[in-house]
């Protein structure tokens, strides 16, 4: 990089030579143009390479996440759950589920509370009323006619001259655990309310502070009051169309309840989704089907990464000729033929139906995998698990904070910064050259170019 002394010397030399005759100004200008083009190519190459390493890192990270998904034998599931009546309930199992049969009887599914107002002639023009609506979530018990508020305080909503549509929008914007909509039938337009979550604890009351001073009658805003413990038309002014309730069911004779219908655990590693009242038999069995899906996921992840590396290193690719990418690709392609720990007779992927074709892509033969599974389920699971761990260990040095991809990216980034600094120097000389019609200007530019080209950089301010 040029120092201030170097620049001063160049300026002095130029000044001393300003009377020299016969100097052609085209020489240094041509050199600057050529050097600028070379720098531009190098800057572009560095930029493309940095982008390529970013793509490589992202692709490797996705594959590692896939491999880590099979980090333990428990994560390689070989069990599946089925429901004898899929219209009543669906079931799913993870690797920790025990094989067996579960008799599921659903007495009722969980549901939200729903209410509807009386009819209005116009959802926009007519004013329902003004005042404040307060929504309180809680549990209503019909046997004792009591409403117990939930832990959250009521949500107050100010209404001024509200139409049916504007009131619905205000309720929806309050995030109070209740949603509103305007529905139409032969009688007119109605405000329909429902709790956002199922379960008996998600019932609601709607109290009103009406601008007309009467908070429970059937005029003004109080037409929308809903106190489930009050008399109809005297505070209980909405019609309940559905009561909030928990799901109720039995599993092998043991009763259970749930505020939701989804992901209800009925056994270790076994969950069900309740769809309607009825009965069904849930069976958990060892099956190659689940293991096949897991193995296919690993195969697909491998193929996606290999394809990404090949695309990046192909002629014209961002990392064409890159040795780091080539080394990673070679290591990945050796892995499928490597001997792995498993059962005594299951040590190679081909024994589980996973083989590489001539292009290096993996393919899964489900029939071979099923046969191996039926012969030694634990051995196949261990083999898939060990291969996944091996892949994880293989790519990890490329990804960690001081990993190979990050390290080589930093090297290229430093070169890019260096080349950009040199480009600034050339730009400065080009500016001088554009105004160097005199012999003095040309000689000055020649001296600066000679100093720049013989140094390791250029800065007018170093």
CSV table of C-alpha atoms in Angstrom, one decimal, residues 160-418:
chain,number,residue,atom,x,y,z
A,160,UNK,CA,-70.3,4.4,19.8
A,161,UNK,CA,-73.3,4.3,17.6
A,162,UNK,CA,-72.3,0.8,16.6
A,163,UNK,CA,-73.8,-1.0,13.6
A,164,UNK,CA,-73.9,-4.8,13.7
A,165,UNK,CA,-70.8,-5.0,11.4
A,166,UNK,CA,-68.8,-2.4,13.3
A,167,UNK,CA,-69.5,-4.2,16.6
A,168,UNK,CA,-68.4,-7.5,15.1
A,169,UNK,CA,-65.2,-5.9,14.0
A,170,UNK,CA,-64.6,-4.3,17.4
A,171,UNK,CA,-65.0,-7.7,19.1
A,172,UNK,CA,-62.7,-9.4,16.7
A,173,UNK,CA,-60.1,-6.7,17.2
A,174,UNK,CA,-60.2,-7.0,21.0
A,175,UNK,CA,-58.7,-10.6,21.0
A,176,UNK,CA,-60.9,-11.4,24.0
A,177,UNK,CA,-61.2,-15.1,23.3
A,178,UNK,CA,-64.5,-14.6,21.4
A,179,UNK,CA,-65.0,-14.2,17.6
A,180,UNK,CA,-67.9,-12.4,16.0
A,181,UNK,CA,-69.6,-12.6,12.6
A,182,UNK,CA,-72.7,-11.3,11.0
A,183,UNK,CA,-75.0,-14.0,9.6
A,184,UNK,CA,-78.2,-13.6,7.6
A,185,UNK,CA,-81.4,-15.6,7.5
A,186,UNK,CA,-85.0,-14.9,6.5
A,187,UNK,CA,-85.6,-12.7,9.5
A,188,UNK,CA,-82.7,-10.4,8.9
A,189,UNK,CA,-79.1,-10.0,10.2
A,190,UNK,CA,-77.8,-11.5,13.4
A,191,UNK,CA,-74.6,-11.1,15.4
A,192,UNK,CA,-73.1,-14.6,16.0
A,193,UNK,CA,-70.5,-15.1,18.7
A,194,UNK,CA,-68.4,-18.1,19.6
A,195,UNK,CA,-65.4,-18.7,21.8
A,196,UNK,CA,-62.1,-19.3,20.1
A,197,UNK,CA,-61.1,-22.3,22.1
A,198,UNK,CA,-63.0,-25.5,23.0
A,199,UNK,CA,-63.6,-26.6,26.5
A,200,UNK,CA,-66.0,-25.9,29.3
A,201,UNK,CA,-63.7,-23.2,30.8
A,202,UNK,CA,-63.9,-21.2,27.6
A,203,UNK,CA,-67.6,-20.3,27.9
A,204,UNK,CA,-68.3,-16.6,28.1
A,205,UNK,CA,-70.6,-13.8,29.4
A,206,UNK,CA,-71.2,-10.5,27.8
A,207,UNK,CA,-72.1,-7.6,30.2
A,208,UNK,CA,-73.1,-4.2,28.9
A,209,UNK,CA,-73.0,-0.6,30.2
A,210,UNK,CA,-75.6,0.9,28.0
A,211,UNK,CA,-75.7,4.7,27.3
A,212,UNK,CA,-79.5,4.6,27.9
A,213,UNK,CA,-78.9,3.6,31.5
A,214,UNK,CA,-80.6,0.1,31.3
A,215,UNK,CA,-78.0,-2.6,30.9
A,216,UNK,CA,-80.2,-5.6,30.7
A,217,UNK,CA,-83.3,-4.7,28.5
A,218,UNK,CA,-83.9,-5.5,24.9
A,219,UNK,CA,-83.2,-2.0,23.6
A,220,UNK,CA,-80.0,-0.3,22.7
A,221,UNK,CA,-76.6,-2.0,23.2
A,222,UNK,CA,-78.0,-4.2,26.0
A,223,UNK,CA,-79.7,-6.2,23.3
A,224,UNK,CA,-76.3,-8.0,23.1
A,225,UNK,CA,-76.0,-8.7,26.8
A,226,UNK,CA,-75.5,-12.3,27.7
A,227,UNK,CA,-75.5,-13.4,31.4
A,228,UNK,CA,-76.0,-17.1,31.3
A,229,UNK,CA,-77.4,-17.0,34.8
A,230,UNK,CA,-80.0,-14.3,34.1
A,231,UNK,CA,-83.6,-14.6,32.8
A,232,UNK,CA,-84.2,-14.5,29.0
A,233,UNK,CA,-84.8,-10.9,27.9
A,234,UNK,CA,-83.5,-9.5,31.2
A,235,UNK,CA,-79.7,-9.8,30.7
A,236,UNK,CA,-79.7,-13.2,28.9
A,237,UNK,CA,-80.5,-11.5,25.6
A,238,UNK,CA,-78.5,-13.7,23.2
A,239,UNK,CA,-79.6,-17.2,22.4
A,240,UNK,CA,-77.2,-19.9,23.2
A,241,UNK,CA,-76.9,-22.3,20.2
A,242,UNK,CA,-74.1,-24.4,21.6
A,243,UNK,CA,-72.8,-24.9,25.1
A,244,UNK,CA,-69.0,-25.0,25.8
A,245,UNK,CA,-68.0,-28.5,26.8
A,246,UNK,CA,-65.0,-30.8,27.4
A,247,UNK,CA,-64.4,-34.0,25.5
A,248,UNK,CA,-65.4,-37.1,27.5
A,249,UNK,CA,-64.1,-40.6,26.6
A,250,UNK,CA,-62.9,-43.9,28.0
A,251,UNK,CA,-59.8,-45.9,27.0
A,252,UNK,CA,-60.1,-49.6,27.9
A,253,UNK,CA,-62.7,-48.6,30.5
A,254,UNK,CA,-60.7,-45.7,32.1
A,255,UNK,CA,-62.5,-42.4,31.9
A,256,UNK,CA,-60.8,-39.2,30.7
A,257,UNK,CA,-61.7,-35.6,29.8
A,258,UNK,CA,-60.0,-33.0,27.6
A,259,UNK,CA,-60.6,-29.4,26.8
A,260,UNK,CA,-59.5,-30.0,23.3
A,261,UNK,CA,-60.0,-32.7,20.7
A,262,UNK,CA,-56.4,-32.8,19.4
A,263,UNK,CA,-53.3,-34.6,20.5
A,264,UNK,CA,-54.8,-36.4,23.5
A,265,UNK,CA,-52.4,-38.8,25.0
A,266,UNK,CA,-54.0,-42.2,25.8
A,267,UNK,CA,-50.8,-44.2,26.2
A,268,UNK,CA,-47.0,-43.8,26.2
A,269,UNK,CA,-46.1,-42.3,22.9
A,270,UNK,CA,-49.7,-42.6,21.6
A,271,UNK,CA,-52.0,-39.7,20.8
A,272,UNK,CA,-55.5,-39.5,19.3
A,273,UNK,CA,-57.6,-36.8,17.6
A,274,UNK,CA,-61.2,-37.0,18.5
A,275,UNK,CA,-63.6,-36.4,15.6
A,276,UNK,CA,-67.1,-37.4,16.8
A,277,UNK,CA,-68.9,-39.4,19.4
A,278,UNK,CA,-68.6,-43.1,18.9
A,279,UNK,CA,-66.2,-46.0,19.4
A,280,UNK,CA,-63.1,-47.3,17.7
A,281,UNK,CA,-60.2,-49.6,18.3
A,282,UNK,CA,-56.7,-48.1,18.2
A,283,UNK,CA,-54.0,-50.6,17.4
A,284,UNK,CA,-50.2,-50.0,17.8
A,285,UNK,CA,-48.1,-52.4,15.9
A,286,UNK,CA,-44.5,-52.9,14.9
A,287,UNK,CA,-44.3,-52.0,11.2
A,288,UNK,CA,-41.8,-51.5,8.5
A,289,UNK,CA,-44.0,-48.7,7.1
A,290,UNK,CA,-43.0,-46.1,9.7
A,291,UNK,CA,-39.3,-47.1,9.4
A,292,UNK,CA,-39.5,-47.0,5.6
A,293,UNK,CA,-40.8,-43.4,5.8
A,294,UNK,CA,-37.9,-42.5,8.2
A,295,UNK,CA,-35.3,-44.1,5.9
A,296,UNK,CA,-36.7,-42.4,2.9
A,297,UNK,CA,-36.4,-39.0,4.6
A,298,UNK,CA,-32.7,-39.7,5.2
A,299,UNK,CA,-32.2,-40.8,1.6
A,300,UNK,CA,-34.0,-37.7,0.2
A,301,UNK,CA,-32.0,-35.4,2.4
A,302,UNK,CA,-28.7,-37.0,1.2
A,303,UNK,CA,-29.8,-36.7,-2.5
A,304,UNK,CA,-30.8,-33.1,-2.1
A,305,UNK,CA,-27.4,-32.2,-0.6
A,306,UNK,CA,-25.4,-34.2,-3.3
A,307,UNK,CA,-27.4,-32.5,-6.0
A,308,UNK,CA,-26.8,-29.1,-4.5
A,309,UNK,CA,-23.1,-29.6,-4.4
A,310,UNK,CA,-23.0,-30.9,-8.0
A,311,UNK,CA,-24.9,-27.9,-9.2
A,312,UNK,CA,-22.6,-25.5,-7.4
A,313,UNK,CA,-19.4,-27.2,-8.7
A,314,UNK,CA,-20.5,-27.7,-12.2
A,315,UNK,CA,-19.0,-25.7,-15.1
A,316,UNK,CA,-20.4,-22.2,-14.7
A,317,UNK,CA,-21.5,-22.9,-11.1
A,318,UNK,CA,-20.7,-20.6,-8.2
A,319,UNK,CA,-18.1,-23.0,-6.8
A,320,UNK,CA,-16.8,-24.5,-10.1
A,321,UNK,CA,-13.4,-26.2,-9.4
A,322,UNK,CA,-13.7,-25.6,-5.6
A,323,UNK,CA,-11.6,-28.2,-3.7
A,324,UNK,CA,-13.5,-27.9,-0.5
A,325,UNK,CA,-16.8,-28.8,-2.1
A,326,UNK,CA,-15.2,-31.6,-4.0
A,327,UNK,CA,-13.7,-33.0,-0.8
A,328,UNK,CA,-17.1,-32.9,0.9
A,329,UNK,CA,-18.9,-34.5,-2.0
A,330,UNK,CA,-16.3,-37.3,-2.1
A,331,UNK,CA,-16.7,-38.0,1.6
A,332,UNK,CA,-20.5,-38.1,1.3
A,333,UNK,CA,-20.4,-40.5,-1.6
A,334,UNK,CA,-18.1,-42.9,0.2
A,335,UNK,CA,-20.4,-43.1,3.3
A,336,UNK,CA,-23.1,-45.4,1.8
A,337,UNK,CA,-20.6,-48.2,1.1
A,338,UNK,CA,-18.9,-47.9,4.5
A,339,UNK,CA,-19.4,-50.6,7.1
A,340,UNK,CA,-21.4,-49.5,10.1
A,341,UNK,CA,-22.1,-50.9,13.5
A,342,UNK,CA,-25.5,-52.6,13.7
A,343,UNK,CA,-26.7,-56.1,14.3
A,344,UNK,CA,-24.3,-59.0,13.7
A,345,UNK,CA,-25.4,-59.4,10.1
A,346,UNK,CA,-26.6,-55.9,9.3
A,347,UNK,CA,-23.6,-53.6,8.7
A,348,UNK,CA,-24.2,-52.1,5.3
A,349,UNK,CA,-26.9,-49.9,3.9
A,350,UNK,CA,-27.5,-52.2,0.9
A,351,UNK,CA,-28.7,-54.8,3.4
A,352,UNK,CA,-31.5,-52.4,4.4
A,353,UNK,CA,-32.4,-51.7,0.8
A,354,UNK,CA,-30.4,-48.5,0.4
A,355,UNK,CA,-28.1,-48.4,-2.6
A,356,UNK,CA,-26.3,-45.8,-4.8
A,357,UNK,CA,-26.9,-45.6,-8.5
A,358,UNK,CA,-24.3,-44.8,-11.1
A,359,UNK,CA,-24.9,-41.0,-10.6
A,360,UNK,CA,-24.3,-41.3,-6.9
A,361,UNK,CA,-27.9,-40.8,-5.8
A,362,UNK,CA,-29.3,-43.1,-3.2
A,363,UNK,CA,-32.4,-45.2,-3.7
A,364,UNK,CA,-34.5,-47.2,-1.2
A,365,UNK,CA,-36.0,-50.6,-2.0
A,366,UNK,CA,-38.8,-50.9,0.4
A,367,UNK,CA,-39.2,-54.6,-0.2
A,368,UNK,CA,-35.6,-55.3,0.9
A,369,UNK,CA,-36.0,-53.0,3.9
A,370,UNK,CA,-39.3,-54.8,4.9
A,371,UNK,CA,-37.7,-58.2,4.7
A,372,UNK,CA,-34.7,-57.1,6.8
A,373,UNK,CA,-37.1,-55.5,9.3
A,374,UNK,CA,-39.2,-58.6,9.6
A,375,UNK,CA,-36.0,-60.6,10.2
A,376,UNK,CA,-34.3,-58.2,12.7
A,377,UNK,CA,-36.2,-55.0,13.5
A,378,UNK,CA,-33.8,-53.8,16.1
A,379,UNK,CA,-30.8,-54.4,13.9
A,380,UNK,CA,-32.3,-52.3,11.0
A,381,UNK,CA,-33.2,-49.5,13.4
A,382,UNK,CA,-29.7,-49.5,14.8
A,383,UNK,CA,-28.2,-49.5,11.3
A,384,UNK,CA,-30.2,-46.5,10.1
A,385,UNK,CA,-29.5,-44.7,13.4
A,386,UNK,CA,-25.7,-45.3,13.1
A,387,UNK,CA,-25.6,-44.2,9.5
A,388,UNK,CA,-27.5,-41.0,10.4
A,389,UNK,CA,-25.0,-40.3,13.2
A,390,UNK,CA,-22.1,-40.9,10.9
A,391,UNK,CA,-23.5,-38.4,8.4
A,392,UNK,CA,-23.9,-35.9,11.2
A,393,UNK,CA,-20.3,-36.3,12.3
A,394,UNK,CA,-19.1,-36.1,8.7
A,395,UNK,CA,-20.7,-32.7,7.9
A,396,UNK,CA,-20.2,-31.1,11.4
A,397,UNK,CA,-16.6,-29.9,10.8
A,398,UNK,CA,-17.9,-28.0,7.8
A,399,UNK,CA,-20.5,-26.2,9.8
A,400,UNK,CA,-19.3,-25.3,13.3
A,401,UNK,CA,-18.2,-21.7,14.1
A,402,UNK,CA,-14.7,-22.4,13.0
A,403,UNK,CA,-15.7,-24.8,10.3
A,404,UNK,CA,-14.2,-25.3,6.9
A,405,UNK,CA,-17.0,-23.4,5.0
A,406,UNK,CA,-16.9,-20.4,7.3
A,407,UNK,CA,-13.1,-20.3,7.3
A,408,UNK,CA,-12.7,-20.4,3.5
A,409,UNK,CA,-15.5,-17.8,3.2
A,410,UNK,CA,-13.5,-15.4,5.4
A,411,UNK,CA,-10.4,-15.9,3.2
A,412,UNK,CA,-12.4,-15.0,0.1
A,413,UNK,CA,-14.0,-12.1,1.9
A,414,UNK,CA,-10.6,-10.7,2.8
A,415,UNK,CA,-9.5,-10.9,-0.8
A,416,UNK,CA,-12.7,-9.2,-1.9
A,417,UNK,CA,-12.0,-6.3,0.5
A,418,UNK,CA,-8.4,-6.1,-0.7
